[in-house]
Tab-separated table of C-alpha atoms in Angstrom:
chain	number	residue	atom	x	y	z
A	535	UNK	CA	-51.139	-76.159	52.944
A	536	UNK	CA	-47.849	-76.898	53.057
A	537	UNK	CA	-44.636	-74.849	54.793
A	538	UNK	CA	-41.061	-75.371	53.434
A	539	UNK	CA	-37.509	-73.395	55.291
A	540	UNK	CA	-34.399	-72.110	54.132
A	541	UNK	CA	-31.577	-70.352	56.052
A	542	UNK	CA	-29.652	-67.391	54.961
A	543	UNK	CA	-26.767	-65.557	56.210
A	544	UNK	CA	-27.527	-62.852	59.265
A	545	UNK	CA	-28.355	-59.726	57.444
A	546	UNK	CA	-28.800	-56.534	59.773
A	547	UNK	CA	-30.362	-53.998	58.592
A	548	UNK	CA	-30.014	-51.036	60.977
A	549	UNK	CA	-33.588	-49.136	61.630
A	550	UNK	CA	-35.235	-46.620	63.745
A	551	UNK	CA	-34.662	-48.290	66.724
A	552	UNK	CA	-30.927	-50.461	66.115
A	553	UNK	CA	-29.749	-52.973	64.594
A	554	UNK	CA	-32.330	-55.466	63.724
A	555	UNK	CA	-30.561	-59.513	62.496
A	556	UNK	CA	-32.844	-61.361	59.961
A	557	UNK	CA	-31.257	-64.656	60.636
A	558	UNK	CA	-33.576	-66.694	58.429
A	559	UNK	CA	-35.640	-66.505	55.734
A	560	UNK	CA	-38.873	-68.885	55.347
A	561	UNK	CA	-40.416	-69.952	52.238
A	562	UNK	CA	-44.255	-70.721	53.389
A	563	UNK	CA	-46.519	-72.026	49.952
A	564	UNK	CA	-50.887	-72.300	50.166
A	565	UNK	CA	-52.146	-74.969	48.182
A	566	UNK	CA	-55.271	-75.996	47.224
A	567	UNK	CA	-55.131	-79.373	46.022
A	568	UNK	CA	-52.507	-79.997	43.671
A	569	UNK	CA	-52.514	-76.169	42.687
A	570	UNK	CA	-50.166	-73.435	44.674
A	571	UNK	CA	-51.626	-70.778	44.458
A	572	UNK	CA	-49.714	-68.904	46.975
A	573	UNK	CA	-46.173	-68.420	47.480
A	574	UNK	CA	-43.455	-66.746	49.502
A	575	UNK	CA	-39.947	-66.113	50.809
A	576	UNK	CA	-39.999	-63.970	53.626
A	577	UNK	CA	-37.532	-61.974	55.683
A	578	UNK	CA	-38.944	-59.868	58.021
A	579	UNK	CA	-38.222	-58.145	61.303
A	580	UNK	CA	-39.834	-57.483	64.005
A	581	UNK	CA	-39.964	-54.140	66.842
A	582	UNK	CA	-43.422	-54.046	69.537
A	583	UNK	CA	-43.813	-51.013	71.964
A	584	UNK	CA	-45.887	-52.753	75.307
A	585	UNK	CA	-45.785	-52.084	78.587
A	586	UNK	CA	-44.349	-53.782	81.407
A	587	UNK	CA	-44.503	-53.120	85.557
A	588	UNK	CA	-42.048	-50.265	85.710
A	589	UNK	CA	-42.870	-48.570	82.088
A	590	UNK	CA	-42.492	-49.387	78.579
A	591	UNK	CA	-40.128	-51.828	76.334
A	592	UNK	CA	-39.929	-53.282	72.326
A	593	UNK	CA	-39.450	-56.056	71.791
A	594	UNK	CA	-37.248	-57.059	69.043
A	595	UNK	CA	-36.772	-59.896	66.817
A	596	UNK	CA	-36.969	-62.102	63.393
A	597	UNK	CA	-39.788	-64.557	61.540
A	598	UNK	CA	-37.973	-67.661	63.249
A	599	UNK	CA	-37.178	-70.484	61.171
A	600	UNK	CA	-39.933	-73.058	62.857
A	601	UNK	CA	-42.923	-70.331	61.170
A	602	UNK	CA	-45.409	-72.304	59.783
A	603	UNK	CA	-48.832	-71.757	57.547
A	604	UNK	CA	-51.444	-71.772	59.623
A	605	UNK	CA	-54.873	-72.537	59.871
A	606	UNK	CA	-57.260	-70.228	57.944
A	607	UNK	CA	-54.247	-69.757	54.529
A	608	UNK	CA	-57.339	-70.428	51.791
A	609	UNK	CA	-56.707	-69.704	47.941
A	610	UNK	CA	-60.368	-68.086	47.714
A	611	UNK	CA	-62.609	-68.254	45.523
A	612	UNK	CA	-66.232	-67.361	44.933
A	613	UNK	CA	-65.153	-63.540	45.875
A	614	UNK	CA	-63.114	-64.560	48.452
A	615	UNK	CA	-59.537	-62.989	49.018
A	616	UNK	CA	-56.503	-65.695	49.045
A	617	UNK	CA	-55.006	-65.455	51.930
A	618	UNK	CA	-51.526	-65.883	53.570
A	619	UNK	CA	-51.730	-66.965	57.995
A	620	UNK	CA	-48.268	-67.269	59.662
A	621	UNK	CA	-48.105	-68.532	62.642
A	622	UNK	CA	-45.479	-68.316	64.909
A	623	UNK	CA	-43.713	-68.618	68.017
A	624	UNK	CA	-46.534	-68.823	71.120
A	625	UNK	CA	-49.427	-67.539	69.436
A	626	UNK	CA	-47.825	-65.322	67.236
A	627	UNK	CA	-49.871	-65.145	63.450
A	628	UNK	CA	-49.110	-62.730	60.639
A	629	UNK	CA	-51.443	-62.478	58.091
A	630	UNK	CA	-51.488	-61.037	54.349
A	631	UNK	CA	-55.213	-60.279	52.350
A	632	UNK	CA	-54.659	-60.255	48.685
A	633	UNK	CA	-56.617	-58.798	45.748
A	634	UNK	CA	-56.159	-58.156	42.427
A	635	UNK	CA	-57.715	-56.512	39.227
A	636	UNK	CA	-57.522	-57.038	35.346
A	637	UNK	CA	-53.298	-56.397	35.287
A	638	UNK	CA	-52.367	-56.146	39.166
A	639	UNK	CA	-52.519	-58.181	42.083
A	640	UNK	CA	-50.970	-57.022	45.382
A	641	UNK	CA	-50.673	-57.183	49.699
A	642	UNK	CA	-53.979	-55.829	50.218
A	643	UNK	CA	-53.830	-56.143	53.790
A	644	UNK	CA	-51.309	-57.072	56.216
A	645	UNK	CA	-52.199	-57.689	59.910
A	646	UNK	CA	-50.148	-59.386	62.633
A	647	UNK	CA	-51.648	-60.974	65.824
A	648	UNK	CA	-49.207	-60.583	68.716
A	649	UNK	CA	-49.391	-62.272	72.394
A	650	UNK	CA	-48.366	-60.175	75.431
A	651	UNK	CA	-48.961	-63.847	77.197
A	652	UNK	CA	-45.157	-65.150	75.667
A	653	UNK	CA	-43.086	-63.887	78.351
A	654	UNK	CA	-40.203	-65.232	76.614
A	655	UNK	CA	-40.504	-61.970	73.936
A	656	UNK	CA	-42.777	-60.189	75.783
A	657	UNK	CA	-40.670	-60.347	79.222
A	658	UNK	CA	-42.614	-58.224	81.915
A	659	UNK	CA	-45.672	-57.658	80.282
A	660	UNK	CA	-47.952	-55.352	82.122
A	661	UNK	CA	-50.656	-57.032	80.113
A	662	UNK	CA	-51.579	-60.897	79.213
A	663	UNK	CA	-53.419	-62.128	76.148
A	664	UNK	CA	-53.353	-60.902	72.108
A	665	UNK	CA	-53.595	-57.471	70.462
A	666	UNK	CA	-53.631	-57.254	66.893
A	667	UNK	CA	-52.263	-54.227	64.643
A	668	UNK	CA	-53.573	-53.258	60.944
A	669	UNK	CA	-52.738	-51.653	58.111
A	670	UNK	CA	-53.853	-51.566	54.147
A	671	UNK	CA	-51.193	-51.391	52.414
A	672	UNK	CA	-50.875	-50.420	48.728
A	673	UNK	CA	-47.577	-50.607	47.807
A	674	UNK	CA	-46.553	-54.002	47.167
A	675	UNK	CA	-47.896	-54.851	44.087
A	676	UNK	CA	-47.227	-56.854	41.096
A	677	UNK	CA	-47.935	-57.617	37.755
A	678	UNK	CA	-50.492	-60.689	37.293
A	679	UNK	CA	-48.183	-64.030	36.343
A	680	UNK	CA	-45.005	-62.127	37.596
A	681	UNK	CA	-43.187	-62.555	41.180
A	682	UNK	CA	-43.032	-59.521	42.987
A	683	UNK	CA	-38.941	-58.914	44.680
A	684	UNK	CA	-37.575	-56.488	46.657
A	685	UNK	CA	-34.453	-57.074	48.225
A	686	UNK	CA	-33.981	-53.717	49.817
A	687	UNK	CA	-35.713	-53.361	53.456
A	688	UNK	CA	-39.218	-51.805	53.099
A	689	UNK	CA	-40.580	-50.863	56.693
A	690	UNK	CA	-44.517	-50.929	57.492
A	691	UNK	CA	-46.009	-49.228	60.677
A	692	UNK	CA	-49.102	-51.630	61.522
A	693	UNK	CA	-49.927	-48.864	64.586
A	694	UNK	CA	-47.701	-46.665	66.666
A	695	UNK	CA	-46.214	-49.602	68.815
A	696	UNK	CA	-46.219	-52.598	65.390
A	697	UNK	CA	-43.391	-52.158	63.170
A	698	UNK	CA	-42.535	-54.054	60.509
A	699	UNK	CA	-39.685	-54.486	57.877
A	700	UNK	CA	-39.414	-56.505	55.444
A	701	UNK	CA	-36.353	-57.443	52.848
A	702	UNK	CA	-34.894	-59.677	50.648
A	703	UNK	CA	-38.947	-60.640	49.549
A	704	UNK	CA	-39.509	-63.293	46.703
A	705	UNK	CA	-43.727	-63.839	46.666
A	706	UNK	CA	-45.895	-64.764	44.267
A	707	UNK	CA	-50.066	-64.843	43.945
A	708	UNK	CA	-53.235	-66.062	41.543
A	709	UNK	CA	-49.970	-68.661	40.323
A	710	UNK	CA	-50.424	-70.667	37.205
A	711	UNK	CA	-48.116	-73.061	38.271
A	712	UNK	CA	-46.098	-74.378	40.939
A	713	UNK	CA	-42.711	-72.290	41.087
A	714	UNK	CA	-42.211	-68.761	41.175
A	715	UNK	CA	-42.567	-67.190	38.305
A	716	UNK	CA	-38.859	-66.101	36.112
A	717	UNK	CA	-40.356	-62.321	35.026
A	718	UNK	CA	-40.584	-60.533	38.146
A	719	UNK	CA	-41.786	-57.150	39.055
A	720	UNK	CA	-39.038	-55.002	41.229
A	721	UNK	CA	-40.200	-52.561	43.648
A	722	UNK	CA	-39.271	-49.280	43.585
A	723	UNK	CA	-36.501	-49.487	46.066
A	724	UNK	CA	-34.888	-51.721	44.296
A	725	UNK	CA	-35.002	-49.891	40.902
A	726	UNK	CA	-34.589	-46.273	41.919
A	727	UNK	CA	-32.780	-43.891	43.487
A	728	UNK	CA	-34.059	-41.373	45.720
A	729	UNK	CA	-32.990	-38.460	47.395
A	730	UNK	CA	-34.219	-35.444	49.498
A	731	UNK	CA	-34.909	-32.127	47.831
A	732	UNK	CA	-32.964	-29.625	48.568
A	733	UNK	CA	-34.541	-27.191	50.813
A	734	UNK	CA	-35.213	-23.943	49.550
A	735	UNK	CA	-35.113	-20.576	51.100
A	736	UNK	CA	-37.938	-17.741	50.749
A	737	UNK	CA	-35.393	-15.827	49.181
A	738	UNK	CA	-33.889	-18.624	46.318
A	739	UNK	CA	-35.214	-21.561	44.326
A	740	UNK	CA	-33.201	-24.770	42.911
A	741	UNK	CA	-34.269	-27.911	41.309
A	742	UNK	CA	-34.700	-31.089	42.860
A	743	UNK	CA	-30.778	-32.943	41.686
A	744	UNK	CA	-32.319	-36.890	41.731
A	745	UNK	CA	-28.778	-38.997	41.478
A	746	UNK	CA	-28.202	-40.391	38.048
A	747	UNK	CA	-29.333	-43.572	37.240
A	748	UNK	CA	-27.992	-45.735	34.100
A	749	UNK	CA	-29.536	-45.196	30.501
A	750	UNK	CA	-32.891	-46.411	29.861
A	751	UNK	CA	-33.683	-49.359	27.092
A	752	UNK	CA	-35.084	-47.727	24.422
A	753	UNK	CA	-38.574	-49.095	23.551
A	754	UNK	CA	-40.437	-49.509	20.174
A	755	UNK	CA	-44.032	-48.210	20.368
A	756	UNK	CA	-46.335	-48.015	17.749
A	757	UNK	CA	-50.353	-47.073	17.045
A	758	UNK	CA	-52.157	-48.556	13.986
A	759	UNK	CA	-54.965	-47.365	12.486
A	760	UNK	CA	-58.069	-48.802	11.905
A	761	UNK	CA	-56.798	-51.029	8.748
A	762	UNK	CA	-53.857	-51.988	11.045
A	763	UNK	CA	-51.274	-49.025	9.057
A	764	UNK	CA	-48.983	-47.768	11.511
A	765	UNK	CA	-49.695	-44.421	11.363
A	766	UNK	CA	-47.457	-43.296	14.907
A	767	UNK	CA	-43.639	-44.614	15.072
A	768	UNK	CA	-41.350	-43.994	18.068
A	769	UNK	CA	-38.573	-45.456	19.415
A	770	UNK	CA	-37.113	-44.217	22.533
A	771	UNK	CA	-35.686	-44.469	26.403
A	772	UNK	CA	-37.715	-42.573	28.510
A	773	UNK	CA	-36.502	-41.738	32.287
A	774	UNK	CA	-38.944	-40.032	34.696
A	775	UNK	CA	-38.130	-37.479	37.291
A	776	UNK	CA	-40.590	-36.869	39.740
A	777	UNK	CA	-40.767	-34.241	42.983
A	778	UNK	CA	-43.085	-35.612	45.424
A	779	UNK	CA	-43.721	-36.026	49.215
A	780	UNK	CA	-42.384	-39.334	50.425
A	781	UNK	CA	-44.174	-41.946	52.337
A	782	UNK	CA	-41.135	-42.602	54.220
A	783	UNK	CA	-39.300	-39.463	54.891
A	784	UNK	CA	-42.307	-37.519	55.445
A	785	UNK	CA	-41.023	-34.200	52.902
A	786	UNK	CA	-40.672	-33.649	49.621
A	787	UNK	CA	-38.361	-36.296	47.597
A	788	UNK	CA	-37.276	-36.294	44.058
A	789	UNK	CA	-37.608	-39.528	42.333
A	790	UNK	CA	-35.961	-41.291	38.874
A	791	UNK	CA	-37.876	-43.329	37.043
A	792	UNK	CA	-37.206	-45.701	34.188
A	793	UNK	CA	-39.515	-46.934	31.960
A	794	UNK	CA	-39.187	-50.134	31.293
A	795	UNK	CA	-40.379	-50.947	27.858
A	796	UNK	CA	-41.196	-55.322	28.354
A	797	UNK	CA	-43.338	-53.519	30.631
A	798	UNK	CA	-45.052	-51.001	28.890
A	799	UNK	CA	-47.868	-51.292	26.610
A	800	UNK	CA	-48.784	-48.512	23.686
A	801	UNK	CA	-51.914	-47.488	22.693
A	802	UNK	CA	-53.919	-43.756	21.473
A	803	UNK	CA	-54.862	-42.222	18.243
A	804	UNK	CA	-54.022	-40.983	15.004
A	805	UNK	CA	-55.568	-37.827	13.606
A	806	UNK	CA	-54.926	-35.484	10.671
A	807	UNK	CA	-53.225	-32.913	12.676
A	808	UNK	CA	-52.832	-34.243	16.121
A	809	UNK	CA	-51.830	-37.216	17.099
A	810	UNK	CA	-51.854	-39.156	21.033
A	811	UNK	CA	-49.248	-41.751	21.972
A	812	UNK	CA	-50.235	-43.085	25.686
A	813	UNK	CA	-47.631	-45.034	27.389
A	814	UNK	CA	-48.660	-47.452	30.389
A	815	UNK	CA	-46.810	-49.393	32.596
A	816	UNK	CA	-48.365	-51.049	35.916
A	817	UNK	CA	-48.781	-47.751	37.716
A	818	UNK	CA	-47.702	-45.212	35.449
A	819	UNK	CA	-50.003	-43.632	32.476
A	820	UNK	CA	-47.606	-40.868	29.993
A	821	UNK	CA	-49.541	-39.107	27.755
A	822	UNK	CA	-47.847	-37.293	25.076
A	823	UNK	CA	-50.014	-35.535	22.681
A	824	UNK	CA	-48.061	-34.078	19.065
A	825	UNK	CA	-50.103	-31.156	16.714
A	826	UNK	CA	-49.588	-30.982	12.872
A	827	UNK	CA	-48.897	-26.836	12.109
A	828	UNK	CA	-51.041	-26.709	8.586
A	829	UNK	CA	-49.347	-23.235	8.122
A	830	UNK	CA	-45.504	-23.439	8.949
A	831	UNK	CA	-45.914	-27.522	7.703
A	832	UNK	CA	-44.829	-28.618	11.729
A	833	UNK	CA	-46.031	-30.889	14.086
A	834	UNK	CA	-44.123	-30.378	17.262
A	835	UNK	CA	-45.168	-32.520	20.668
A	836	UNK	CA	-47.972	-29.776	22.547
A	837	UNK	CA	-49.227	-31.633	25.348
A	838	UNK	CA	-47.601	-34.374	28.381
A	839	UNK	CA	-49.199	-35.375	30.919
A	840	UNK	CA	-48.472	-38.137	33.737
A	841	UNK	CA	-50.673	-40.059	36.551
A	842	UNK	CA	-48.014	-41.995	38.985
A	843	UNK	CA	-48.733	-44.023	41.923
A	844	UNK	CA	-45.317	-45.349	42.632
A	845	UNK	CA	-44.689	-47.250	45.685
A	846	UNK	CA	-43.830	-44.539	48.224
A	847	UNK	CA	-45.881	-41.679	47.190
A	848	UNK	CA	-48.032	-40.456	49.652
A	849	UNK	CA	-51.228	-39.325	46.765
A	850	UNK	CA	-51.391	-40.780	43.475
A	851	UNK	CA	-49.149	-37.608	41.139
A	852	UNK	CA	-50.736	-36.193	38.224
A	853	UNK	CA	-49.378	-33.134	36.418
A	854	UNK	CA	-49.447	-32.050	32.784
A	855	UNK	CA	-48.793	-29.600	30.656
A	856	UNK	CA	-50.253	-28.923	26.942
A	857	UNK	CA	-48.723	-25.731	25.763
A	858	UNK	CA	-45.657	-27.279	25.085
A	859	UNK	CA	-43.524	-26.353	21.779
A	860	UNK	CA	-40.886	-29.613	22.205
A	861	UNK	CA	-39.815	-31.872	18.958
A	862	UNK	CA	-40.300	-29.842	16.203
A	863	UNK	CA	-39.948	-31.223	12.472
A	864	UNK	CA	-41.263	-30.639	9.380
A	865	UNK	CA	-43.918	-32.253	8.168
A	866	UNK	CA	-42.940	-35.754	6.003
A	867	UNK	CA	-39.587	-36.360	7.871
A	868	UNK	CA	-39.263	-38.133	11.470
A	869	UNK	CA	-37.648	-36.598	14.642
A	870	UNK	CA	-34.145	-37.856	15.636
A	871	UNK	CA	-32.340	-37.097	18.946
A	872	UNK	CA	-29.635	-40.123	19.408
A	873	UNK	CA	-28.159	-37.828	22.478
A	874	UNK	CA	-30.472	-37.538	25.874
A	875	UNK	CA	-32.314	-34.650	26.287
A	876	UNK	CA	-34.490	-33.122	29.306
A	877	UNK	CA	-37.861	-31.809	28.230
A	878	UNK	CA	-39.262	-30.272	31.668
A	879	UNK	CA	-42.980	-30.478	31.576
A	880	UNK	CA	-43.625	-28.953	34.781
A	881	UNK	CA	-41.428	-28.074	38.380
A	882	UNK	CA	-42.282	-30.943	39.983
A	883	UNK	CA	-41.642	-33.578	36.648
A	884	UNK	CA	-39.877	-34.010	33.276
A	885	UNK	CA	-38.750	-36.315	31.274
A	886	UNK	CA	-35.187	-37.385	29.846
A	887	UNK	CA	-34.635	-38.715	26.632
A	888	UNK	CA	-32.566	-41.198	25.232
A	889	UNK	CA	-31.966	-42.456	21.666
A	890	UNK	CA	-35.081	-40.952	20.401
A	891	UNK	CA	-36.797	-40.710	16.804
A	892	UNK	CA	-40.528	-40.448	16.309
A	893	UNK	CA	-43.139	-39.764	13.518
A	894	UNK	CA	-46.399	-38.999	14.421
A	895	UNK	CA	-47.331	-38.053	10.889
A	896	UNK	CA	-47.567	-39.337	7.479
A	897	UNK	CA	-46.030	-42.686	8.071
A	898	UNK	CA	-45.415	-44.835	5.062
A	899	UNK	CA	-44.918	-48.449	4.320
A	900	UNK	CA	-44.763	-48.850	7.949
A	901	UNK	CA	-40.919	-47.364	7.770
A	902	UNK	CA	-39.284	-44.270	9.704
A	903	UNK	CA	-39.259	-41.275	7.507
A	904	UNK	CA	-36.005	-39.532	5.791
A	905	UNK	CA	-34.376	-37.958	9.527
A	906	UNK	CA	-34.569	-34.488	10.642
A	907	UNK	CA	-31.747	-34.091	13.946
A	908	UNK	CA	-32.690	-32.405	16.654
A	909	UNK	CA	-29.654	-29.331	17.387
A	910	UNK	CA	-27.688	-31.470	19.804
A	911	UNK	CA	-26.461	-34.028	17.450
A	912	UNK	CA	-25.889	-31.421	14.509
A	913	UNK	CA	-23.339	-29.801	17.206
A	914	UNK	CA	-21.902	-33.577	18.279
A	915	UNK	CA	-21.220	-33.939	14.296
A	916	UNK	CA	-20.129	-30.965	13.692
A	917	UNK	CA	-17.774	-30.726	16.656
A	918	UNK	CA	-14.954	-33.743	15.235
A	919	UNK	CA	-15.741	-31.874	11.819
A	920	UNK	CA	-14.421	-28.428	13.030
A	921	UNK	CA	-11.668	-30.221	15.087
A	922	UNK	CA	-11.116	-32.390	11.599
A	923	UNK	CA	-10.296	-29.116	9.776
A	924	UNK	CA	-8.113	-27.233	12.729
A	925	UNK	CA	-5.654	-30.195	12.542
A	926	UNK	CA	-5.852	-29.567	8.997
A	927	UNK	CA	-4.917	-26.360	9.338
A	928	UNK	CA	-2.205	-26.527	11.338
A	929	UNK	CA	-0.411	-29.858	9.417
A	930	UNK	CA	-0.546	-27.337	6.085
A	931	UNK	CA	0.897	-24.389	8.441
A	932	UNK	CA	3.525	-26.934	9.375
A	933	UNK	CA	4.192	-28.106	5.856
A	934	UNK	CA	4.436	-24.548	4.076
A	935	UNK	CA	6.741	-23.534	7.368
A	936	UNK	CA	9.055	-26.010	5.880
A	937	UNK	CA	9.191	-25.248	3.051
A	938	UNK	CA	10.205	-21.570	3.145
A	939	UNK	CA	12.329	-22.702	5.711
A	940	UNK	CA	14.576	-25.005	3.210
A	941	UNK	CA	13.824	-22.476	0.188
A	942	UNK	CA	15.768	-20.047	2.177
A	943	UNK	CA	18.364	-22.492	3.687
A	944	UNK	CA	19.545	-23.318	0.166
A	945	UNK	CA	19.261	-19.522	-0.612
A	946	UNK	CA	22.211	-19.190	1.850
A	947	UNK	CA	24.677	-20.872	-0.636
A	948	UNK	CA	26.418	-20.451	-3.723
A	949	UNK	CA	27.572	-22.625	-6.192
A	950	UNK	CA	31.596	-23.079	-7.018
């Protein structure tokens, strides 16, 4: 086991307890022989309330640059999970316990053992000896073979007395190489903008108003049948709007997240009259159901279901609507809408679509059929045409007025 240390400029994080300076970033490595299994750049601020001879006091400090990988750190194996123990100062130990499944790894448990006998950290403490605070964690997770990155401050309450704030974290477990992966799993706080949902009076209602994010990247999703032939095509950028209870704020908030195409897998099924597209990104599952009406020879998006567990959610968010009639299009054609659209699924969940083109039925040769544009795109095309016709008409009126005026001027003179 080895430890490397590196310094960073002092940063002041404003927390509930005041301003805490995280002056040092420390890099920890857990190894097994010549192989590295855990590597972590950690910047941590601590706030611990303890009893003194005169009442209570709060110890506020940062992870020192002298912190080192502690005895008991392990790469795991044979049913034993990897574990990083960080020892610092006089008898203090921070432990991160990891777990994994087929796609993700996570910090499943954080514990802090702190020594009240350390009088430099806990002056005038009325107690002595070691105390331990523990928390099971769901917020810190990443895709396997990727680096967890979270620059934003993330606070964790291990007990009523013990609070930790992580910032500028780069970490990977179950590593396949000696260096952190260049592929990053970015925490929700770094990639979303969250705003508190407005308070509603008994007589009025208003929708949450999240701060807009940049437009999402366009994903390319294709389903194939049992012969390997493309049967559903979809090009689209997706932005999810979910109103849920915030773990950090303990109130309802509206959170906006862009679906990342490079981290999203597509699955589903193609049928004669029903097709399903399932998009999965980490702990977010989005299911689109398309239905073909054989009488009208039109298809539409008839149902949407979502299941999401984002870091700031208190519980898994699950909602859906099976009575929709969006994105109507004629059979044998592809539906296109380049403009941004908002699909309101339920009051607490909506989807913004960008640069969308899809065809869930009658795909030929793996390519989109002739386009049927949405009304917004049609109107956007009509506007410049109308403006052009109006300008041409104005030019014509000016020209006619000029010719009439010129003729009258000549009529006012007689030839001698």
